[in-house]
PDB file of C-alpha atoms and ligand atoms in Angstrom:
ATOM      1  CA  MET A   1     -19.383   1.748   7.870  1.00 84.00           C
ATOM      2  CA  GLU A   2     -18.804   5.384   7.583  1.00 95.00           C
ATOM      3  CA  ARG A   3     -16.000   7.163   9.250  1.00 97.00           C
ATOM      4  CA  MET A   4     -14.963  10.858   9.721  1.00 98.00           C
ATOM      5  CA  ILE A   5     -11.143  11.367  10.216  1.00 97.00           C
ATOM      6  CA  VAL A   6      -9.927  14.701  11.138  1.00 97.00           C
ATOM      7  CA  LEU A   7      -6.363  15.388  10.405  1.00 95.00           C
ATOM      8  CA  ASN A   8      -4.232  17.494  12.275  1.00 93.00           C
ATOM      9  CA  MET A   9      -1.103  18.450  10.391  1.00 91.00           C
ATOM     10  CA  PRO A  10       1.624  21.054  11.454  1.00 89.00           C
ATOM     11  CA  PHE A  11       1.708  24.206   9.093  1.00 89.00           C
ATOM     12  CA  THR A  12       3.503  27.541   8.752  1.00 85.00           C
ATOM     13  CA  SER A  13       1.099  30.402   8.079  1.00 79.00           C
ATOM     14  CA  SER A  14       1.940  33.153   5.614  1.00 73.00           C
ATOM     15  CA  THR A  15       2.721  35.360   8.431  1.00 76.00           C
ATOM     16  CA  GLY A  16       5.169  32.700   9.684  1.00 81.00           C
ATOM     17  CA  GLU A  17       3.151  31.420  12.496  1.00 85.00           C
ATOM     18  CA  ASN A  18       3.609  27.839  13.603  1.00 91.00           C
ATOM     19  CA  THR A  19       0.109  26.288  13.633  1.00 92.00           C
ATOM     20  CA  PHE A  20      -1.945  23.368  12.137  1.00 95.00           C
ATOM     21  CA  ILE A  21      -4.568  22.671   9.657  1.00 96.00           C
ATOM     22  CA  CYS A  22      -7.177  20.091   9.482  1.00 97.00           C
ATOM     23  CA  PRO A  23      -8.171  18.455   6.451  1.00 97.00           C
ATOM     24  CA  VAL A  24     -10.920  16.082   6.683  1.00 98.00           C
ATOM     25  CA  ILE A  25     -11.692  12.562   5.205  1.00 98.00           C
ATOM     26  CA  LEU A  26     -15.169  11.196   4.965  1.00 98.00           C
ATOM     27  CA  GLU A  27     -14.885   7.462   4.378  1.00 98.00           C
ATOM     28  CA  GLY A  28     -17.719   5.619   2.989  1.00 96.00           C
ATOM     29  CA  GLU A  29     -18.464   2.431   1.322  1.00 93.00           C
ATOM     30  CA  ALA A  30     -18.390   3.309  -2.305  1.00 93.00           C
ATOM     31  CA  GLU A  31     -16.818   6.656  -1.977  1.00 96.00           C
ATOM     32  CA  SER A  32     -14.300   8.487   0.147  1.00 98.00           C
ATOM     33  CA  ILE A  33     -13.734  12.238   0.182  1.00 98.00           C
ATOM     34  CA  LEU A  34     -11.070  14.453   1.133  1.00 98.00           C
ATOM     35  CA  ILE A  35     -12.008  18.082   2.090  1.00 98.00           C
ATOM     36  CA  ASP A  36      -9.030  20.223   1.405  1.00 98.00           C
ATOM     37  CA  ALA A  37      -5.596  19.078   0.311  1.00 96.00           C
ATOM     38  CA  GLY A  38      -2.994  21.035   2.546  1.00 94.00           C
ATOM     39  CA  VAL A  39       0.031  22.629   0.939  1.00 91.00           C
ATOM     40  CA  GLU A  40       2.600  21.659  -1.619  1.00 90.00           C
ATOM     41  CA  GLY A  41       5.229  18.970  -0.580  1.00 90.00           C
ATOM     42  CA  PHE A  42       2.434  17.413   1.902  1.00 90.00           C
ATOM     43  CA  LEU A  43       1.594  14.140   0.195  1.00 94.00           C
ATOM     44  CA  ASP A  44       3.917  11.789   2.031  1.00 93.00           C
ATOM     45  CA  PHE A  45       3.030  13.200   5.406  1.00 92.00           C
ATOM     46  CA  LEU A  46      -0.684  13.178   4.453  1.00 94.00           C
ATOM     47  CA  LYS A  47      -0.530   9.490   3.419  1.00 95.00           C
ATOM     48  CA  GLU A  48       1.449   8.855   6.728  1.00 95.00           C
ATOM     49  CA  GLU A  49      -1.014  10.660   8.853  1.00 94.00           C
ATOM     50  CA  ALA A  50      -4.267   8.973   7.200  1.00 95.00           C
ATOM     51  CA  GLY A  51      -2.334   5.535   7.356  1.00 96.00           C
ATOM     52  CA  ARG A  52      -1.680   6.112  11.003  1.00 95.00           C
ATOM     53  CA  LEU A  53      -5.584   6.282  11.264  1.00 94.00           C
ATOM     54  CA  SER A  54      -5.999   3.354   9.041  1.00 95.00           C
ATOM     55  CA  PHE A  55      -6.940   5.057   6.078  1.00 97.00           C
ATOM     56  CA  ASP A  56      -5.164   4.461   2.678  1.00 96.00           C
ATOM     57  CA  LEU A  57      -5.214   7.439   0.511  1.00 97.00           C
ATOM     58  CA  GLN A  58      -5.552   5.009  -2.401  1.00 96.00           C
ATOM     59  CA  ASN A  59      -9.238   4.672  -1.635  1.00 97.00           C
ATOM     60  CA  LEU A  60     -10.032   8.535  -2.043  1.00 98.00           C
ATOM     61  CA  THR A  61     -12.645   9.080  -4.962  1.00 98.00           C
ATOM     62  CA  THR A  62     -13.032  12.817  -4.589  1.00 98.00           C
ATOM     63  CA  VAL A  63     -11.324  15.958  -3.207  1.00 98.00           C
ATOM     64  CA  ILE A  64     -13.550  18.682  -2.310  1.00 98.00           C
ATOM     65  CA  VAL A  65     -11.965  22.035  -2.554  1.00 98.00           C
ATOM     66  CA  THR A  66     -13.411  24.661  -0.385  1.00 98.00           C
ATOM     67  CA  HIS A  67     -11.725  27.644  -2.100  1.00 98.00           C
ATOM     68  CA  GLN A  68      -8.758  28.560  -4.213  1.00 97.00           C
ATOM     69  CA  ASP A  69      -6.293  29.718  -1.427  1.00 96.00           C
ATOM     70  CA  PHE A  70      -2.961  27.694  -1.624  1.00 93.00           C
ATOM     71  CA  ASP A  71      -3.038  26.323   1.876  1.00 94.00           C
ATOM     72  CA  HIS A  72      -6.087  24.276   0.801  1.00 97.00           C
ATOM     73  CA  THR A  73      -5.141  23.369  -2.638  1.00 97.00           C
ATOM     74  CA  GLY A  74      -1.401  23.441  -2.900  1.00 94.00           C
ATOM     75  CA  GLY A  75      -0.954  19.719  -2.110  1.00 95.00           C
ATOM     76  CA  LEU A  76      -3.570  18.713  -4.811  1.00 97.00           C
ATOM     77  CA  PRO A  77      -1.465  18.551  -7.954  1.00 97.00           C
ATOM     78  CA  GLU A  78       0.851  15.887  -6.003  1.00 97.00           C
ATOM     79  CA  ILE A  79      -2.359  13.969  -4.873  1.00 97.00           C
ATOM     80  CA  LEU A  80      -3.816  14.022  -8.379  1.00 97.00           C
ATOM     81  CA  ALA A  81      -0.633  12.961 -10.042  1.00 97.00           C
ATOM     82  CA  ARG A  82      -0.168   9.938  -7.624  1.00 97.00           C
ATOM     83  CA  TYR A  83      -3.899   9.074  -7.850  1.00 97.00           C
ATOM     84  CA  PRO A  84      -5.110   9.947 -11.148  1.00 96.00           C
ATOM     85  CA  LYS A  85      -8.712   8.695 -10.683  1.00 96.00           C
ATOM     86  CA  ILE A  86      -9.668  11.068  -8.015  1.00 98.00           C
ATOM     87  CA  ARG A  87     -12.231  13.852  -9.119  1.00 98.00           C
ATOM     88  CA  VAL A  88     -12.036  17.229  -7.927  1.00 98.00           C
ATOM     89  CA  LEU A  89     -15.400  19.141  -6.711  1.00 98.00           C
ATOM     90  CA  ALA A  90     -15.380  22.810  -6.191  1.00 98.00           C
ATOM     91  CA  SER A  91     -17.957  25.567  -6.940  1.00 98.00           C
ATOM     92  CA  ARG A  92     -18.539  26.822 -10.316  1.00 98.00           C
ATOM     93  CA  ILE A  93     -17.013  30.151  -9.095  1.00 98.00           C
ATOM     94  CA  GLU A  94     -13.746  28.904  -7.703  1.00 98.00           C
ATOM     95  CA  LYS A  95     -13.438  26.374 -10.639  1.00 98.00           C
ATOM     96  CA  GLU A  96     -12.553  29.491 -12.838  1.00 98.00           C
ATOM     97  CA  TYR A  97      -9.556  30.336 -10.592  1.00 98.00           C
ATOM     98  CA  LEU A  98      -8.363  26.850  -9.915  1.00 98.00           C
ATOM     99  CA  GLU A  99      -8.136  26.281 -13.573  1.00 98.00           C
ATOM    100  CA  LYS A 100      -6.235  29.689 -13.837  1.00 97.00           C
ATOM    101  CA  ARG A 101      -9.062  31.072 -16.516  1.00 97.00           C
ATOM    102  CA  LYS A 102      -9.090  33.883 -13.879  1.00 97.00           C
ATOM    103  CA  LYS A 103      -6.341  35.587 -11.803  1.00 97.00           C
ATOM    104  CA  PHE A 104      -6.058  34.210  -8.057  1.00 97.00           C
ATOM    105  CA  LEU A 105      -7.841  36.850  -6.018  1.00 97.00           C
ATOM    106  CA  ARG A 106      -4.910  36.558  -3.466  1.00 95.00           C
ATOM    107  CA  LEU A 107      -2.590  37.490  -6.392  1.00 96.00           C
ATOM    108  CA  GLU A 108      -4.885  40.474  -7.100  1.00 96.00           C
ATOM    109  CA  GLN A 109      -5.060  41.518  -3.578  1.00 94.00           C
ATOM    110  CA  SER A 110      -1.239  41.447  -3.366  1.00 94.00           C
ATOM    111  CA  GLU A 111      -0.600  43.643  -6.398  1.00 96.00           C
ATOM    112  CA  ARG A 112      -3.187  46.007  -5.217  1.00 95.00           C
ATOM    113  CA  ASN A 113      -1.518  46.531  -1.745  1.00 93.00           C
ATOM    114  CA  LEU A 114       2.166  46.599  -3.365  1.00 94.00           C
ATOM    115  CA  PRO A 115       2.492  50.327  -3.536  1.00 93.00           C
ATOM    116  CA  LEU A 116       1.548  50.511   0.280  1.00 94.00           C
ATOM    117  CA  LEU A 117       4.516  48.475   1.226  1.00 94.00           C
ATOM    118  CA  SER A 118       7.971  49.238   2.346  1.00 95.00           C
ATOM    119  CA  PRO A 119      10.920  48.047  -0.009  1.00 94.00           C
ATOM    120  CA  ALA A 120      11.629  45.226   2.409  1.00 93.00           C
ATOM    121  CA  GLU A 121       8.013  44.100   2.307  1.00 93.00           C
ATOM    122  CA  ARG A 122       7.862  44.546  -1.362  1.00 95.00           C
ATOM    123  CA  VAL A 123      10.673  42.046  -1.953  1.00 95.00           C
ATOM    124  CA  GLU A 124       8.544  39.548  -0.077  1.00 92.00           C
ATOM    125  CA  ALA A 125       5.307  40.132  -1.621  1.00 94.00           C
ATOM    126  CA  VAL A 126       6.649  39.881  -5.199  1.00 96.00           C
ATOM    127  CA  ALA A 127       8.284  36.428  -4.139  1.00 94.00           C
ATOM    128  CA  TYR A 128       4.809  35.548  -2.891  1.00 92.00           C
ATOM    129  CA  GLN A 129       3.226  36.635  -6.329  1.00 96.00           C
ATOM    130  CA  GLU A 130       5.720  34.600  -8.132  1.00 96.00           C
ATOM    131  CA  MET A 131       4.864  31.497  -6.093  1.00 94.00           C
ATOM    132  CA  LEU A 132       1.133  32.213  -6.777  1.00 94.00           C
ATOM    133  CA  LYS A 133       1.809  32.701 -10.588  1.00 96.00           C
ATOM    134  CA  ALA A 134       3.846  29.576 -10.795  1.00 95.00           C
ATOM    135  CA  ARG A 135       0.981  27.213  -9.407  1.00 95.00           C
ATOM    136  CA  PRO A 136      -0.140  24.715 -11.882  1.00 96.00           C
ATOM    137  CA  PRO A 137      -3.921  24.762 -12.795  1.00 97.00           C
ATOM    138  CA  ILE A 138      -6.153  22.315 -11.123  1.00 97.00           C
ATOM    139  CA  PRO A 139      -8.800  20.750 -13.422  1.00 97.00           C
ATOM    140  CA  VAL A 140     -12.167  20.746 -11.730  1.00 98.00           C
ATOM    141  CA  ASP A 141     -14.497  17.734 -12.681  1.00 98.00           C
ATOM    142  CA  LEU A 142     -17.579  18.535 -10.796  1.00 98.00           C
ATOM    143  CA  THR A 143     -19.023  21.862  -9.755  1.00 98.00           C
ATOM    144  CA  VAL A 144     -21.876  23.082  -7.604  1.00 98.00           C
ATOM    145  CA  SER A 145     -23.467  26.497  -7.774  1.00 98.00           C
ATOM    146  CA  GLU A 146     -26.161  26.140  -4.951  1.00 98.00           C
ATOM    147  CA  ASP A 147     -26.502  23.850  -1.924  1.00 98.00           C
ATOM    148  CA  THR A 148     -26.316  20.439  -3.096  1.00 98.00           C
ATOM    149  CA  ASP A 149     -27.018  16.968  -1.409  1.00 98.00           C
ATOM    150  CA  PHE A 150     -24.987  13.969  -2.375  1.00 97.00           C
ATOM    151  CA  ASP A 151     -26.126  10.389  -0.654  1.00 95.00           C
ATOM    152  CA  CYS A 152     -22.405   9.268  -0.289  1.00 95.00           C
ATOM    153  CA  CYS A 153     -20.631   8.728   3.173  1.00 97.00           C
ATOM    154  CA  GLY A 154     -23.879   8.702   5.032  1.00 96.00           C
ATOM    155  CA  GLY A 155     -25.150  11.615   3.325  1.00 97.00           C
ATOM    156  CA  ILE A 156     -23.417  15.159   2.676  1.00 98.00           C
ATOM    157  CA  THR A 157     -24.536  18.740   1.836  1.00 98.00           C
ATOM    158  CA  VAL A 158     -22.128  20.938   0.006  1.00 98.00           C
ATOM    159  CA  ILE A 159     -23.257  24.314   1.297  1.00 98.00           C
ATOM    160  CA  VAL A 160     -22.521  27.492  -0.652  1.00 98.00           C
ATOM    161  CA  THR A 161     -20.691  29.890   1.671  1.00 98.00           C
ATOM    162  CA  PRO A 162     -19.454  32.760   0.008  1.00 98.00           C
ATOM    163  CA  GLY A 163     -17.501  35.560   1.806  1.00 98.00           C
ATOM    164  CA  HIS A 164     -13.873  34.295   2.642  1.00 97.00           C
ATOM    165  CA  MET A 165     -13.957  33.861  -1.133  1.00 98.00           C
ATOM    166  CA  PRO A 166     -16.599  34.386  -3.489  1.00 98.00           C
ATOM    167  CA  GLY A 167     -16.978  30.606  -4.595  1.00 98.00           C
ATOM    168  CA  HIS A 168     -16.220  29.276  -1.100  1.00 98.00           C
ATOM    169  CA  ILE A 169     -18.187  25.996  -0.151  1.00 98.00           C
ATOM    170  CA  SER A 170     -18.383  23.919   3.194  1.00 98.00           C
ATOM    171  CA  VAL A 171     -19.753  20.631   3.921  1.00 98.00           C
ATOM    172  CA  TYR A 172     -22.295  19.184   6.129  1.00 98.00           C
ATOM    173  CA  SER A 173     -22.067  15.391   7.217  1.00 98.00           C
ATOM    174  CA  LYS A 174     -25.590  14.273   8.135  1.00 98.00           C
ATOM    175  CA  LYS A 175     -23.996  10.970   9.752  1.00 97.00           C
ATOM    176  CA  PHE A 176     -21.746  12.940  12.039  1.00 98.00           C
ATOM    177  CA  LYS A 177     -24.043  16.065  12.344  1.00 98.00           C
ATOM    178  CA  ALA A 178     -20.858  17.808  11.522  1.00 98.00           C
ATOM    179  CA  VAL A 179     -20.048  20.950   9.604  1.00 98.00           C
ATOM    180  CA  ILE A 180     -16.537  21.179   7.880  1.00 98.00           C
ATOM    181  CA  THR A 181     -16.246  24.899   7.438  1.00 98.00           C
ATOM    182  CA  GLY A 182     -13.172  25.288   5.302  1.00 98.00           C
ATOM    183  CA  ASP A 183     -12.355  28.840   6.081  1.00 98.00           C
ATOM    184  CA  ALA A 184     -15.888  30.076   6.482  1.00 98.00           C
ATOM    185  CA  LEU A 185     -15.162  29.987  10.368  1.00 98.00           C
ATOM    186  CA  THR A 186     -12.046  29.488  12.504  1.00 97.00           C
ATOM    187  CA  ALA A 187     -11.539  28.000  15.912  1.00 97.00           C
ATOM    188  CA  ASP A 188      -9.136  29.193  18.698  1.00 95.00           C
ATOM    189  CA  ARG A 189      -8.381  26.607  21.288  1.00 94.00           C
ATOM    190  CA  GLY A 190     -11.756  24.854  20.957  1.00 94.00           C
ATOM    191  CA  VAL A 191     -13.745  28.085  20.757  1.00 96.00           C
ATOM    192  CA  LEU A 192     -15.633  28.813  17.310  1.00 97.00           C
ATOM    193  CA  GLN A 193     -14.566  32.204  15.906  1.00 97.00           C
ATOM    194  CA  SER A 194     -15.561  34.158  12.672  1.00 97.00           C
ATOM    195  CA  ALA A 195     -13.505  33.987   9.417  1.00 97.00           C
ATOM    196  CA  ASN A 196     -10.373  35.464   9.628  1.00 94.00           C
ATOM    197  CA  PRO A 197     -10.907  39.084   8.655  1.00 94.00           C
ATOM    198  CA  ALA A 198      -7.335  39.573   7.304  1.00 90.00           C
ATOM    199  CA  PHE A 199      -7.955  37.217   4.660  1.00 92.00           C
ATOM    200  CA  THR A 200     -11.744  37.334   4.159  1.00 95.00           C
ATOM    201  CA  LEU A 201     -12.723  39.347   1.067  1.00 96.00           C
ATOM    202  CA  ASP A 202     -16.459  40.071   2.140  1.00 97.00           C
ATOM    203  CA  MET A 203     -16.853  39.768   6.095  1.00 97.00           C
ATOM    204  CA  ALA A 204     -20.730  40.674   5.887  1.00 97.00           C
ATOM    205  CA  LEU A 205     -21.243  37.969   3.275  1.00 98.00           C
ATOM    206  CA  SER A 206     -19.063  35.571   5.109  1.00 98.00           C
ATOM    207  CA  LYS A 207     -21.394  36.027   8.456  1.00 97.00           C
ATOM    208  CA  LYS A 208     -24.420  35.630   6.472  1.00 97.00           C
ATOM    209  CA  SER A 209     -23.104  32.458   5.130  1.00 98.00           C
ATOM    210  CA  ALA A 210     -22.092  31.073   8.504  1.00 98.00           C
ATOM    211  CA  ALA A 211     -25.629  31.559   9.568  1.00 98.00           C
ATOM    212  CA  LYS A 212     -26.617  28.889   7.055  1.00 98.00           C
ATOM    213  CA  PHE A 213     -24.927  26.353   9.271  1.00 98.00           C
ATOM    214  CA  LEU A 214     -27.814  26.983  11.866  1.00 98.00           C
ATOM    215  CA  ARG A 215     -30.277  25.320   9.466  1.00 97.00           C
ATOM    216  CA  TYR A 216     -28.729  21.983  10.023  1.00 98.00           C
ATOM    217  CA  ASP A 217     -28.630  19.456  13.077  1.00 98.00           C
ATOM    218  CA  VAL A 218     -25.111  20.354  14.036  1.00 97.00           C
ATOM    219  CA  GLU A 219     -23.182  18.810  17.135  1.00 97.00           C
ATOM    220  CA  GLN A 220     -19.530  19.376  15.909  1.00 98.00           C
ATOM    221  CA  ILE A 221     -17.973  21.778  13.813  1.00 98.00           C
ATOM    222  CA  ILE A 222     -14.313  21.202  12.076  1.00 98.00           C
ATOM    223  CA  CYS A 223     -12.531  24.336  11.129  1.00 98.00           C
ATOM    224  CA  TYR A 224      -9.530  24.011   8.721  1.00 98.00           C
ATOM    225  CA  HIS A 225      -7.646  26.650  10.946  1.00 96.00           C
ATOM    226  CA  GLY A 226      -8.392  25.359  14.607  1.00 96.00           C
ATOM    227  CA  GLY A 227      -9.802  22.099  14.621  1.00 97.00           C
ATOM    228  CA  ILE A 228     -12.899  20.557  16.264  1.00 97.00           C
ATOM    229  CA  VAL A 229     -15.401  22.385  18.291  1.00 98.00           C
ATOM    230  CA  THR A 230     -18.095  20.486  20.290  1.00 97.00           C
ATOM    231  CA  GLY A 231     -20.466  21.779  22.932  1.00 95.00           C
ATOM    232  CA  ASP A 232     -23.122  24.152  22.345  1.00 95.00           C
ATOM    233  CA  VAL A 233     -22.049  25.009  18.838  1.00 96.00           C
ATOM    234  CA  LYS A 234     -25.236  26.623  18.005  1.00 96.00           C
ATOM    235  CA  LYS A 235     -25.501  28.908  20.606  1.00 96.00           C
ATOM    236  CA  ARG A 236     -21.915  30.234  19.530  1.00 97.00           C
ATOM    237  CA  LEU A 237     -23.044  30.276  15.900  1.00 97.00           C
ATOM    238  CA  ARG A 238     -25.875  32.452  16.822  1.00 97.00           C
ATOM    239  CA  GLU A 239     -23.483  34.903  18.723  1.00 97.00           C
ATOM    240  CA  LEU A 240     -20.981  35.069  15.897  1.00 97.00           C
ATOM    241  CA  THR A 241     -23.524  35.736  13.214  1.00 96.00           C
ATOM    242  CA  GLY A 242     -26.140  37.779  15.088  1.00 93.00           C
ATOM    243  CA  GLN A 243     -28.962  35.511  14.591  1.00 89.00           C
TER     244      GLN A 243
HETATM  245 ZN1   ZN B 301      -7.036  28.788   4.889  1.00 75.33          ZN
END
């Protein structure tokens, strides 16, 4: 019996806003997948929240990482240390950053913006950069470089959705008619919104990627930032993507 578990966990954004994030667990017979892993120090909380919904993290077989940002990957080193059998899946592009063969794009962005900041802002930016530099590499076991079907958890498709980050991926669940967007889209009080322009490296490409969701039989969309959106999601998708 498959289940989709949408977690809802408090999160303080980089701008200091108290909000929440939604990692998703797709539970299957042989495989169970966590999509995005929260921030550093999250593991006990994640375990407790999953346990409250009758899921034991011990049963996880795979973590799908939608992209390199720390709010999606910061919790992963602790998860892998406690459950070393878990495999990590990411896009071939993001693998390079996750394994620290390439400089994090957020770090590059912050370094580029540094001359534009006030002295006080600069102190904060440098602390942020140090935090990014100190992040351990995350080994990626499986990669995709195009839309890829897997027959676990009632059937999933990993959809390549560049824009927010160049190697961003999202997940479609056939069984639950759900798209798990990562940061390809956001939601605000149940209303679907575009990717966050402040953090999206290529908005035009992101829009094009989000239009791919229209190809699927979708009844619900789960945004890492904003949670579950139901109703006429295709109508809203068409509005947002101009399709
Ligand atoms: Zn994010």
